[in-house]
Short mmCIF file of N, CA and C in Angstrom, two decimals:
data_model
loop_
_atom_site.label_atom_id
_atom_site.label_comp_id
_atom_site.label_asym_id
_atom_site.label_seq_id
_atom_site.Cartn_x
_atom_site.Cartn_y
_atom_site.Cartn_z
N UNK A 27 97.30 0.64 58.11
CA UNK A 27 98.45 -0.24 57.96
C UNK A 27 99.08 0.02 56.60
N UNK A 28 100.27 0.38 56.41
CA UNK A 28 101.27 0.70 54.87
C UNK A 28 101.76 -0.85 54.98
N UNK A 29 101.63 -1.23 53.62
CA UNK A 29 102.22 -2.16 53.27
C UNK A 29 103.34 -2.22 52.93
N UNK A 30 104.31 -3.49 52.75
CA UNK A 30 105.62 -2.97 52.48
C UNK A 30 106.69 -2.56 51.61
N UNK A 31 105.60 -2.22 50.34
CA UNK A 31 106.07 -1.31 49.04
C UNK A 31 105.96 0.06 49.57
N UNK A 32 105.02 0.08 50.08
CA UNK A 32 105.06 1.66 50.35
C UNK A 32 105.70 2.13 51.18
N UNK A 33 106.23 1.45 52.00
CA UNK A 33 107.49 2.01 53.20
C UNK A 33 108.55 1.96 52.60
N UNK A 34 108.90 0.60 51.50
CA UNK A 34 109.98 1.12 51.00
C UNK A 34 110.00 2.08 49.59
N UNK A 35 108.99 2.61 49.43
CA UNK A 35 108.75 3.87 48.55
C UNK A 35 109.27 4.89 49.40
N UNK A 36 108.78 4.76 50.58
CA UNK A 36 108.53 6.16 52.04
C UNK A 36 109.71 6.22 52.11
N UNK A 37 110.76 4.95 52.28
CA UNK A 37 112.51 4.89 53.21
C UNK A 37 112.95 5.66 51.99
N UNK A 38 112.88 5.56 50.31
CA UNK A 38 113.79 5.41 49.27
C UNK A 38 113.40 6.83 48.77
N UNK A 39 112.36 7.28 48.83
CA UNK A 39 111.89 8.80 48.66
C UNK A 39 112.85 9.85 49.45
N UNK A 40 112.93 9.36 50.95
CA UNK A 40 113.25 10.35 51.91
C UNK A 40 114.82 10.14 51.68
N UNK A 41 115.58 8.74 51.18
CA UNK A 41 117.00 8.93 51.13
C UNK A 41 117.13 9.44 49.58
N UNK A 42 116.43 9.38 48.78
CA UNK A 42 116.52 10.03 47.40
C UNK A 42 116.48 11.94 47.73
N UNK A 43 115.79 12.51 48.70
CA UNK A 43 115.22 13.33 48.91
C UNK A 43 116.65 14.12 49.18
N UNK A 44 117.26 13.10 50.01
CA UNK A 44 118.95 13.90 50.55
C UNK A 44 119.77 13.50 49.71
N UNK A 45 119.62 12.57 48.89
CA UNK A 45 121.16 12.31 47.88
C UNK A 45 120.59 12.69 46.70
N UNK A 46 119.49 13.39 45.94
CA UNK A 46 119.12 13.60 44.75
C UNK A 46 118.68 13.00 43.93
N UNK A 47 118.14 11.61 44.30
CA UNK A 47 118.15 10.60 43.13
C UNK A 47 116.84 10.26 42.73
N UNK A 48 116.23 11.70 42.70
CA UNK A 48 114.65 10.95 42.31
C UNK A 48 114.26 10.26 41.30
N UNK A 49 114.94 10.24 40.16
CA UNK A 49 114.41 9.26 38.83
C UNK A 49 114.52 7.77 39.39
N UNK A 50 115.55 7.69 40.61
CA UNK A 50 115.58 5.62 40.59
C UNK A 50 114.84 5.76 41.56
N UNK A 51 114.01 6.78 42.21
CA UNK A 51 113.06 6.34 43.34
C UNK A 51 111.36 5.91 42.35
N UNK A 52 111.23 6.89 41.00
CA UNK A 52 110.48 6.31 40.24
C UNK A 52 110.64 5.40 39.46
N UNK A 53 111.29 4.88 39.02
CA UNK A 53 111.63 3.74 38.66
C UNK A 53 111.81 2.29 39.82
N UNK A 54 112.06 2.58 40.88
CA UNK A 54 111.72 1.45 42.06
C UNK A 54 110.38 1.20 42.34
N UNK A 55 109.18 2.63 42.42
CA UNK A 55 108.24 2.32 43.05
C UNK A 55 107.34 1.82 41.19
N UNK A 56 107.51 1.82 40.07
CA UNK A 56 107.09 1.56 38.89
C UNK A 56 107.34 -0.32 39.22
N UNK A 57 108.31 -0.95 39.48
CA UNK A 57 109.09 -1.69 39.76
C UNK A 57 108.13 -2.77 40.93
N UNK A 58 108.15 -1.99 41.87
CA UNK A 58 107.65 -2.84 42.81
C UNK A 58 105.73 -3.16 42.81
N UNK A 59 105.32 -1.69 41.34
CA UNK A 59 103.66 -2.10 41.49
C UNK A 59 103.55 -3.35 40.07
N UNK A 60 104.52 -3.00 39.69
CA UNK A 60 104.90 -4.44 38.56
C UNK A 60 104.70 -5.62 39.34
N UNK A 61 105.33 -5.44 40.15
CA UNK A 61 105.50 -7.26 40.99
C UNK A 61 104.17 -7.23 41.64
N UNK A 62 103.71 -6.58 42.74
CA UNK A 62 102.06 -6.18 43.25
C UNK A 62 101.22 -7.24 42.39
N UNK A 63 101.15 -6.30 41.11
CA UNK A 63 100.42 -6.87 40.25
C UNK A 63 100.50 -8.07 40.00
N UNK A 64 101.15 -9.06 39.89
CA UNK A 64 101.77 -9.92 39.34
C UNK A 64 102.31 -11.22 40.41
N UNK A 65 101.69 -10.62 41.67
CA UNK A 65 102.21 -11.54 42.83
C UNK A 65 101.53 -12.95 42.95
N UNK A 66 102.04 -13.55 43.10
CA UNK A 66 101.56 -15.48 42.75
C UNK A 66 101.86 -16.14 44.25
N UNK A 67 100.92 -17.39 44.46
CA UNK A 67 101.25 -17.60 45.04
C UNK A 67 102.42 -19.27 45.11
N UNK A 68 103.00 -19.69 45.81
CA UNK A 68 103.52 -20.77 45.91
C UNK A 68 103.75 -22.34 44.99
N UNK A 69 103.68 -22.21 43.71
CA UNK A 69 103.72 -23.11 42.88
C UNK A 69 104.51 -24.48 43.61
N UNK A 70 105.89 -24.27 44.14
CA UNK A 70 106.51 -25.72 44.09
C UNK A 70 105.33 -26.24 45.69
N UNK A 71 104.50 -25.55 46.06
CA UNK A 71 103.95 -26.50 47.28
C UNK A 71 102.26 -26.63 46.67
N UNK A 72 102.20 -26.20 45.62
CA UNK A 72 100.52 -26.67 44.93
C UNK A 72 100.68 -28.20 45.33
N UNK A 73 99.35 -28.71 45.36
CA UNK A 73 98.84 -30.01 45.23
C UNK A 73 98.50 -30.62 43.79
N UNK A 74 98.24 -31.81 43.25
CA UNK A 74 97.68 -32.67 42.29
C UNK A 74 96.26 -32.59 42.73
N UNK A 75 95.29 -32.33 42.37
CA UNK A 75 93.94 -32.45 42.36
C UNK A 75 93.63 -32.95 41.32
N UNK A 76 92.45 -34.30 41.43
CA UNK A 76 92.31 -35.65 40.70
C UNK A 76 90.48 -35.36 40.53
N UNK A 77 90.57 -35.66 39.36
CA UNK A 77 89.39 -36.36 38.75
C UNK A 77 88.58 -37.53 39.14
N UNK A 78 87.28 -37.46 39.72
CA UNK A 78 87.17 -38.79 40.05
C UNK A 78 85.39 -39.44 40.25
N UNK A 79 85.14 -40.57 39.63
CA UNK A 79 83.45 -40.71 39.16
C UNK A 79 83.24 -41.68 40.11
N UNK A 80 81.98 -42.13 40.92
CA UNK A 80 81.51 -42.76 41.34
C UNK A 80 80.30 -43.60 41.22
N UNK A 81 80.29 -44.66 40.23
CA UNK A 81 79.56 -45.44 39.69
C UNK A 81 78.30 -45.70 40.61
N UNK A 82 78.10 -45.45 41.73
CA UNK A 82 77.07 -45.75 42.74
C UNK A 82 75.83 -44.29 42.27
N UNK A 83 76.44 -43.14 42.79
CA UNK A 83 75.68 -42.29 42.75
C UNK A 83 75.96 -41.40 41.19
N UNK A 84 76.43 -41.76 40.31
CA UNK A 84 76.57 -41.30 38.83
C UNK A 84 77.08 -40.10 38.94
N UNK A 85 78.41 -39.48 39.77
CA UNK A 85 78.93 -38.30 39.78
C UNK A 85 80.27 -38.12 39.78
N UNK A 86 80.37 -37.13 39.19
CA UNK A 86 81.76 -36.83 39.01
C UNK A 86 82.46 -35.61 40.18
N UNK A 87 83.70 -35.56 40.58
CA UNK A 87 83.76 -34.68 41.66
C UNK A 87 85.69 -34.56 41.76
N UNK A 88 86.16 -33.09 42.34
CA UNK A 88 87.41 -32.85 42.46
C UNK A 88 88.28 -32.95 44.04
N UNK A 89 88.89 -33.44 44.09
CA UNK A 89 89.53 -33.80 45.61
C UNK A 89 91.17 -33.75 45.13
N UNK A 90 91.92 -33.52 46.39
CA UNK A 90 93.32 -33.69 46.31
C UNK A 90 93.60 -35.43 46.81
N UNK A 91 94.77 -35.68 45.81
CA UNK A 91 94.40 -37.20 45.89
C UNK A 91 94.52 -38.53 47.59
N UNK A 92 94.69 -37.61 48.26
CA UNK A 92 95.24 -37.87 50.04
C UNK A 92 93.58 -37.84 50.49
N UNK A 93 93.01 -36.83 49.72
CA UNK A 93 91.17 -36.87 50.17
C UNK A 93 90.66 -38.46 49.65
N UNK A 94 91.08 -38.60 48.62
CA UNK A 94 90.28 -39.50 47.28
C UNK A 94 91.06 -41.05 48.17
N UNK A 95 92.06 -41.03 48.42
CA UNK A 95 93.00 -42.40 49.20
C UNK A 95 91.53 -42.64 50.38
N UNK A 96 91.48 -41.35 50.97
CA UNK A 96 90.72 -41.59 52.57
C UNK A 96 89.29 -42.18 51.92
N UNK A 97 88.28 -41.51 50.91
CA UNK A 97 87.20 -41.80 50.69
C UNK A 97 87.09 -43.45 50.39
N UNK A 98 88.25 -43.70 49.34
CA UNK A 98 88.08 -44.88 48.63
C UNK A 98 88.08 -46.11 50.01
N UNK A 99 88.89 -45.52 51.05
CA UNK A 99 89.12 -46.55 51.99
C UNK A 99 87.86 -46.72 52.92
N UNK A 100 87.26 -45.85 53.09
CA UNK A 100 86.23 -45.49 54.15
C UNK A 100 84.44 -46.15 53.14
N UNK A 101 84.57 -45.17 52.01
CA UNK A 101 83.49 -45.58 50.75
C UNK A 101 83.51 -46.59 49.92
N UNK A 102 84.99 -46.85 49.08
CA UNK A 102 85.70 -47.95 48.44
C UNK A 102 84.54 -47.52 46.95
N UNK A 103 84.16 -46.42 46.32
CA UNK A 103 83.81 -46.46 45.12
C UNK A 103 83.98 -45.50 44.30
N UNK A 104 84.93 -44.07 44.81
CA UNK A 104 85.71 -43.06 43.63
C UNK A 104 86.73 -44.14 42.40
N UNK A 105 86.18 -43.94 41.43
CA UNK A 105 87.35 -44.39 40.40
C UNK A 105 88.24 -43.29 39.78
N UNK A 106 89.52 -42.70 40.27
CA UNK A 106 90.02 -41.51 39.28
C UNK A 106 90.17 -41.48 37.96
N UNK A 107 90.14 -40.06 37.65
CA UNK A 107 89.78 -40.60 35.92
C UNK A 107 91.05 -39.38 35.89
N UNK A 108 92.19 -39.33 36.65
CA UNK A 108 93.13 -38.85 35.99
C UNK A 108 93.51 -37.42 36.59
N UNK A 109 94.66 -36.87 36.85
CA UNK A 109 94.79 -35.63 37.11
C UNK A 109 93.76 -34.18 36.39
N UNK A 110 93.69 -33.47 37.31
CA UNK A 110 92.55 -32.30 36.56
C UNK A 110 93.59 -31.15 36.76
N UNK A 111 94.42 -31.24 37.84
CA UNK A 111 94.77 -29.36 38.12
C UNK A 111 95.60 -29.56 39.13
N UNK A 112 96.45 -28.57 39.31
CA UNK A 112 97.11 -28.02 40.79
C UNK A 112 96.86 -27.12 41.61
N UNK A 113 96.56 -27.14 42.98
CA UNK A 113 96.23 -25.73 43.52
C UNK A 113 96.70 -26.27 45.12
N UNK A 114 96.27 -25.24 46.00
CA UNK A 114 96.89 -25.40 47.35
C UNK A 114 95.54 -25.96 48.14
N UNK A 115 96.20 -26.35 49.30
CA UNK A 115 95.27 -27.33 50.05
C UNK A 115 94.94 -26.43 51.12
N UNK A 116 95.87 -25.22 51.50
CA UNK A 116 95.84 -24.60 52.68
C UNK A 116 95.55 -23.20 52.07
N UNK A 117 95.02 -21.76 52.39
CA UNK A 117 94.91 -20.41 52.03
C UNK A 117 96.56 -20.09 52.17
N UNK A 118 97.18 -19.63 50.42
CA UNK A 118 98.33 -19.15 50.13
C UNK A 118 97.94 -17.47 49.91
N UNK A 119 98.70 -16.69 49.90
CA UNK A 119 98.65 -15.20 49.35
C UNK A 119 97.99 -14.97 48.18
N UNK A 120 97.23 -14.43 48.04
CA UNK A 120 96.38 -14.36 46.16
C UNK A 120 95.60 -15.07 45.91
N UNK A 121 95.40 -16.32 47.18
CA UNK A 121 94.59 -17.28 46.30
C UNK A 121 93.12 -17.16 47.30
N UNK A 122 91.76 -17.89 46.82
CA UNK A 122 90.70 -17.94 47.31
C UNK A 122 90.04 -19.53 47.57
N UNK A 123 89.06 -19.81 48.63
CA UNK A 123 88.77 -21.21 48.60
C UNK A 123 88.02 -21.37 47.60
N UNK A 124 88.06 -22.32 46.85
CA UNK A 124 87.37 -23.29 45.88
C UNK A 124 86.20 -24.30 46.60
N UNK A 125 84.92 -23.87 47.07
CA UNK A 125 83.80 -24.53 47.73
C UNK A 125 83.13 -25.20 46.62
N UNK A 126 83.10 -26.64 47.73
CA UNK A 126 82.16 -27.72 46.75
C UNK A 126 80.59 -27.63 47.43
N UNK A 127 79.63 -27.90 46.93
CA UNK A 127 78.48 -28.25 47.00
C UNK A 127 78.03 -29.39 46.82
N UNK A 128 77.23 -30.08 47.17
CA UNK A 128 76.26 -31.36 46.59
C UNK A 128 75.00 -31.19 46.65
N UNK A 129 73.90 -31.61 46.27
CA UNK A 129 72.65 -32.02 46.42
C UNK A 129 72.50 -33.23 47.01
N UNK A 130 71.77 -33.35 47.38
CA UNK A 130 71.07 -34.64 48.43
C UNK A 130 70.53 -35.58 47.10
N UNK A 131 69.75 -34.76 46.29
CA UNK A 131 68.66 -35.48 45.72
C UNK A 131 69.42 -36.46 45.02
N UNK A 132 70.30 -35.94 43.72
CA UNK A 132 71.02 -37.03 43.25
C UNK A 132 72.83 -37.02 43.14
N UNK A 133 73.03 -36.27 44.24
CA UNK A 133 74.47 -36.04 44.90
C UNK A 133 75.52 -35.77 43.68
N UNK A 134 75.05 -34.48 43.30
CA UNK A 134 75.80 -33.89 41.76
C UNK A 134 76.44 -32.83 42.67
N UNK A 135 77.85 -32.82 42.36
CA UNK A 135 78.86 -32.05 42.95
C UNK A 135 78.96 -30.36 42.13
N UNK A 136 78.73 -29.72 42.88
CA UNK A 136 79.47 -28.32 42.14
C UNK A 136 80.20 -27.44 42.95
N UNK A 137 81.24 -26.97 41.93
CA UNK A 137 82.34 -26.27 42.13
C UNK A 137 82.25 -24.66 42.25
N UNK A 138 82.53 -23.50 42.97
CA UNK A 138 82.63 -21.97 43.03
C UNK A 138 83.40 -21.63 43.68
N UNK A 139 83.89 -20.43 43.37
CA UNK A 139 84.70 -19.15 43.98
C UNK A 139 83.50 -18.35 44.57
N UNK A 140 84.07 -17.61 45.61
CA UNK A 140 83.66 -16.55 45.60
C UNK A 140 84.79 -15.49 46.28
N UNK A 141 84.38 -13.90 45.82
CA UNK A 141 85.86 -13.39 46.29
C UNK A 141 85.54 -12.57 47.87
N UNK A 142 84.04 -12.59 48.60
CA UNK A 142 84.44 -12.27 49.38
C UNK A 142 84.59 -13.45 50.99
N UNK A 143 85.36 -14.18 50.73
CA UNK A 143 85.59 -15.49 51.47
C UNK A 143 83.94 -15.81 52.24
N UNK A 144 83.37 -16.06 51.28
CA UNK A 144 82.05 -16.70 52.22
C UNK A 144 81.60 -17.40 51.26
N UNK A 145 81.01 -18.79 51.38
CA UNK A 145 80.51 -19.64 50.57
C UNK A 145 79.44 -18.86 49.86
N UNK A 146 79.38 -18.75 48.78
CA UNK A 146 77.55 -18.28 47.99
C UNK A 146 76.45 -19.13 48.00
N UNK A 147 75.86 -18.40 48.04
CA UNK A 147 74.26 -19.51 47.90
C UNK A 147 74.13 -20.28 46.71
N UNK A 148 73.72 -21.40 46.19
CA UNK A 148 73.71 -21.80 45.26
C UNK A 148 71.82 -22.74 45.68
N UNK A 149 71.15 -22.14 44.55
CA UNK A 149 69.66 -22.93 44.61
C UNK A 149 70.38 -24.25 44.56
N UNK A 150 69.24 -25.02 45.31
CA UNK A 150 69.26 -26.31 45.15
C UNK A 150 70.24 -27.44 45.92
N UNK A 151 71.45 -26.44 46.10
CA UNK A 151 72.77 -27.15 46.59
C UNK A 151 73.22 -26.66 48.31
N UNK A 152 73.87 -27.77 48.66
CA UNK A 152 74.21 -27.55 49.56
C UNK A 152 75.39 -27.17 50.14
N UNK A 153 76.08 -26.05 50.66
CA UNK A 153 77.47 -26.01 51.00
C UNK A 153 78.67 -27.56 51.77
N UNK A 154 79.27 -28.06 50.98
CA UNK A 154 80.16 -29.42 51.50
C UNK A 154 81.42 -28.65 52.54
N UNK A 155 82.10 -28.21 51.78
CA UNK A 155 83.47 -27.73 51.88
C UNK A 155 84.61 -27.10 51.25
N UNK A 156 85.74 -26.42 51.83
CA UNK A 156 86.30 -26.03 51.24
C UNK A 156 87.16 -26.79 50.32
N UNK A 157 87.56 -27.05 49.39
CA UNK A 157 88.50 -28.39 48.69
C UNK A 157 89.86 -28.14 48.43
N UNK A 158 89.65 -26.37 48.14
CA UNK A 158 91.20 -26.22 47.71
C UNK A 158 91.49 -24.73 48.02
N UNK A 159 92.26 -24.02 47.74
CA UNK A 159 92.58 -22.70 47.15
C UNK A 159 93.12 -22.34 45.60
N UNK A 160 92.73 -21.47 44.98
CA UNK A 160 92.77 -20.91 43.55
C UNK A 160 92.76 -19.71 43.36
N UNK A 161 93.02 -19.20 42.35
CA UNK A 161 92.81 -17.78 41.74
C UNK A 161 91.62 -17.46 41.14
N UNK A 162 91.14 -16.26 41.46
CA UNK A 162 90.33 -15.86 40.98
C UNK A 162 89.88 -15.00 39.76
N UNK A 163 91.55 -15.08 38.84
CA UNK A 163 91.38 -14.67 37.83
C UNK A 163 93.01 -15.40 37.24
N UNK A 164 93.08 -14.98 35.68
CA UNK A 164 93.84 -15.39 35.26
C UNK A 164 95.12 -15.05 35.33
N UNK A 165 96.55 -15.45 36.68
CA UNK A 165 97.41 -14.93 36.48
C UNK A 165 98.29 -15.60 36.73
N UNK A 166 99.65 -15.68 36.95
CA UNK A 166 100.65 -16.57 37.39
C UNK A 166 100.84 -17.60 36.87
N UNK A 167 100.36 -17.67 35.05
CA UNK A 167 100.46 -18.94 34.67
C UNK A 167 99.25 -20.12 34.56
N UNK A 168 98.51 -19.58 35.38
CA UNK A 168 96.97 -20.19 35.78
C UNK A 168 96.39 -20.49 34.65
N UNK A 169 95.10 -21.18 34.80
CA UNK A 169 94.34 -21.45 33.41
C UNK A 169 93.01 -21.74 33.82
N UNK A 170 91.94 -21.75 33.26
CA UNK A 170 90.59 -21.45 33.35
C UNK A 170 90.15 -23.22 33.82
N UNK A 171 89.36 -23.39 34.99
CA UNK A 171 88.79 -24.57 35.46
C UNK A 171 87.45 -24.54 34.41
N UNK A 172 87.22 -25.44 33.62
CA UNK A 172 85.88 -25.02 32.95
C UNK A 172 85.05 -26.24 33.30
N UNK A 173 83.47 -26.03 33.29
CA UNK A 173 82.57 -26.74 33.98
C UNK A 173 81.85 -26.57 33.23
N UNK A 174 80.91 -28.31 32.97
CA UNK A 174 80.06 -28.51 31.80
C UNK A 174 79.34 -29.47 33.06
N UNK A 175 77.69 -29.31 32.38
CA UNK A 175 76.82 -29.54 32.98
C UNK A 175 75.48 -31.13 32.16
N UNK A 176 75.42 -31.43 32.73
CA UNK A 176 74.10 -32.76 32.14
C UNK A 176 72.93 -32.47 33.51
N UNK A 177 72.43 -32.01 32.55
CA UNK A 177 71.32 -31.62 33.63
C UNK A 177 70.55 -33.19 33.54
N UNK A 178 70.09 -34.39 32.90
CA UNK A 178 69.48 -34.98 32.21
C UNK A 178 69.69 -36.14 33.88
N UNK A 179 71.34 -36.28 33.66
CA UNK A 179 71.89 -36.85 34.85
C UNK A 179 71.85 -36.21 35.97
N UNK A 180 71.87 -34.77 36.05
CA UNK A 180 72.46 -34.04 37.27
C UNK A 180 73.77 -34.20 37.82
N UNK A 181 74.72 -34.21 36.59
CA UNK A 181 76.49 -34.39 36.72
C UNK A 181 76.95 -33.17 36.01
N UNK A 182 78.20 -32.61 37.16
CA UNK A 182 78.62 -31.46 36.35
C UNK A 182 80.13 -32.28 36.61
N UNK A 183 80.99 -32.26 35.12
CA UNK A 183 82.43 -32.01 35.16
C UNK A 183 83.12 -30.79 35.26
N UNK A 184 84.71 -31.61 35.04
CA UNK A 184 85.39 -29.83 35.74
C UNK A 184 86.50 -30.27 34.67
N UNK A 185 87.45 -29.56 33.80
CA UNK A 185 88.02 -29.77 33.19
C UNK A 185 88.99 -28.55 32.56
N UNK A 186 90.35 -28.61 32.95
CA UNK A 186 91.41 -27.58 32.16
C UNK A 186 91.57 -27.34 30.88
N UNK A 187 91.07 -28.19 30.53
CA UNK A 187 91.69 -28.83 28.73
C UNK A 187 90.32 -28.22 27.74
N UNK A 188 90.07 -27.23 26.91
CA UNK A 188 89.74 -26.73 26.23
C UNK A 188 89.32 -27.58 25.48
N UNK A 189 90.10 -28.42 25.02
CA UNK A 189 89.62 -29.37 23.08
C UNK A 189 88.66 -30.05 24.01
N UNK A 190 89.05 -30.53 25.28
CA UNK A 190 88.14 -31.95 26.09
C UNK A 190 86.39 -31.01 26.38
N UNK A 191 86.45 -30.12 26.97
CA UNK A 191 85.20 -29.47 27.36
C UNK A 191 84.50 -29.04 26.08
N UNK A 192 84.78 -28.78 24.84
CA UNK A 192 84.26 -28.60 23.86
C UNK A 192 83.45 -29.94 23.17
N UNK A 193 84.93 -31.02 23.25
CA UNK A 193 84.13 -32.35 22.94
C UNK A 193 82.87 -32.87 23.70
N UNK A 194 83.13 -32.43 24.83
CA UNK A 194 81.51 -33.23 25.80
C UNK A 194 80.63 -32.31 25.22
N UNK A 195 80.80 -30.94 25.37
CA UNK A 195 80.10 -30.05 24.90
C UNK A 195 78.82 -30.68 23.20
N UNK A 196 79.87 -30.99 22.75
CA UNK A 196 79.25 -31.42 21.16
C UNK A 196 78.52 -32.87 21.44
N UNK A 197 78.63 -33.72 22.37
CA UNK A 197 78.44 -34.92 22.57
C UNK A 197 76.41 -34.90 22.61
N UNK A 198 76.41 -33.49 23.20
CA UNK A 198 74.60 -33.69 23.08
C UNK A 198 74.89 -33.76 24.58
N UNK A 199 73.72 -32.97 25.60
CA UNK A 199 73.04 -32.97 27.00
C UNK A 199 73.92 -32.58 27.78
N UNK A 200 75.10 -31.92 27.72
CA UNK A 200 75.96 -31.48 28.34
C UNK A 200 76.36 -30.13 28.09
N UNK A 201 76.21 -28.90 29.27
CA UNK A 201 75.83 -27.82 28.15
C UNK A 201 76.99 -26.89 29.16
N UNK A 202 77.82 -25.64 28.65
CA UNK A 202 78.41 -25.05 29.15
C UNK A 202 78.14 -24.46 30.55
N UNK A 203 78.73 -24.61 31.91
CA UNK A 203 78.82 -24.34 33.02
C UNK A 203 79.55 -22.55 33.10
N UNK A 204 80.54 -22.66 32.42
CA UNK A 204 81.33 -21.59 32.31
C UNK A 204 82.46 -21.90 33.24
N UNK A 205 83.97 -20.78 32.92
CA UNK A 205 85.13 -20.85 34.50
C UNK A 205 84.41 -20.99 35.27
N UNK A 206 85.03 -21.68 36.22
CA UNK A 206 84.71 -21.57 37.54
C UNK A 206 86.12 -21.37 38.67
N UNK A 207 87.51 -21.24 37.93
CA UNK A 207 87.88 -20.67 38.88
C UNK A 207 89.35 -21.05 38.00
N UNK A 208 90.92 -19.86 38.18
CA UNK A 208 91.99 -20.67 37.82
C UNK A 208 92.73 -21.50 38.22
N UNK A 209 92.89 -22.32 37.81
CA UNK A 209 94.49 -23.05 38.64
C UNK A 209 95.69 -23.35 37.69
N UNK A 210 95.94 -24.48 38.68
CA UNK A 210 97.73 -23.90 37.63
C UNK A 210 97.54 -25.65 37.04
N UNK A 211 98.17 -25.42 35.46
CA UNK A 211 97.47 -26.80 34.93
C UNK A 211 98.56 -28.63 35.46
N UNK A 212 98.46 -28.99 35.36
CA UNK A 212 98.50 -30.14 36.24
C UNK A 212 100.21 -30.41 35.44
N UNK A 213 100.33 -30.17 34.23
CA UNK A 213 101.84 -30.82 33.78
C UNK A 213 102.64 -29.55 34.09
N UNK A 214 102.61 -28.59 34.49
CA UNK A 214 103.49 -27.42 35.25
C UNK A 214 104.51 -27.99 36.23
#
């Protein structure tokens, strides 16, 4: 299957080929691996994905806020603690699912990518669901999901904001998770 830079490399080669114009046929196909590179997906249809703790089972966890409406009504005990990120609810071009996990034991949520669309194994945890779609690296404006861990509790946060993940970080028992995946930051 040719994709459709390269056909129109193939159409613009073969009419360059009869009218002479090979320098703008390199300069089109320079042109179009620029954009390739650089291809994003759908910003004005991202979602708000919300922050949100549940005083029952001591965890923190990421949902789009139409998930977090249904839980609170059905559970009645997510408290949001505020926008975290934007990303898509449905698989856009470029992007990958964002799978949550839980444990049974003390129902600590965690967050992963993986790039070849299959949930990864994670010791200990159990596959939940898919939550969102994201990038799997830094592009289109995106920014690093970062995840800090309390093992003490068995709570991992998720957080865009650099100064904020450093501060828990310093707080004592909360120890670097690392990215876990990009999205696009929530005031975009």
């Amino acid at each position: 299957m040719m994709n459709t830079a390269a056909v129109l490399f193939v159409t613009l080669s073969l009419t360059s080929s009869i009218f002479g114009g090979k320098a703008a046929v390199i300069r089109m196909e320079s042109s179009l691996q620029q954009r390739s590179a650089n291809a994003c997906a759908d910003p004005s249809i991202a979602v708000t994905y919300i922050q949100a703790f549940s005083q029952t089972i001591k965890a923190h966890t990421l949902d789009d806020r139409i998930q977090f409406v249904n839980a609170d009504t059905v559970q009645g005990d997510w408290a949001f603690q505020g926008e975290a990120f934007l990303a898509w609810t449905t698989p856009q071009d470029f992007t990958i699912p964002l799978y949550r996990f839980l444990t049974q034991t003390n129902q600590d949520y965690l967050f992963t990518i993986s790039t070849d669309s299959n949930p990864p194994t994670v010791p200990g945890f159990n596959f939940d669901a898919i939550v969102g779609y994201v990038y799997s690296s830094q592009v289109c404006g995106s920014v690093p999901l970062l995840g800090a861990w309390n093992q003490k509790f068995g709570d991992h946060y998720y957080t865009t904001d650099a100064d904020d993940h450093s501060a828990l970080l310093a707080v004592g028992g909360w120890v670097d998770a690392g990215i876990t995946a990009y999205v696009l930051p929530s005031s975009s």
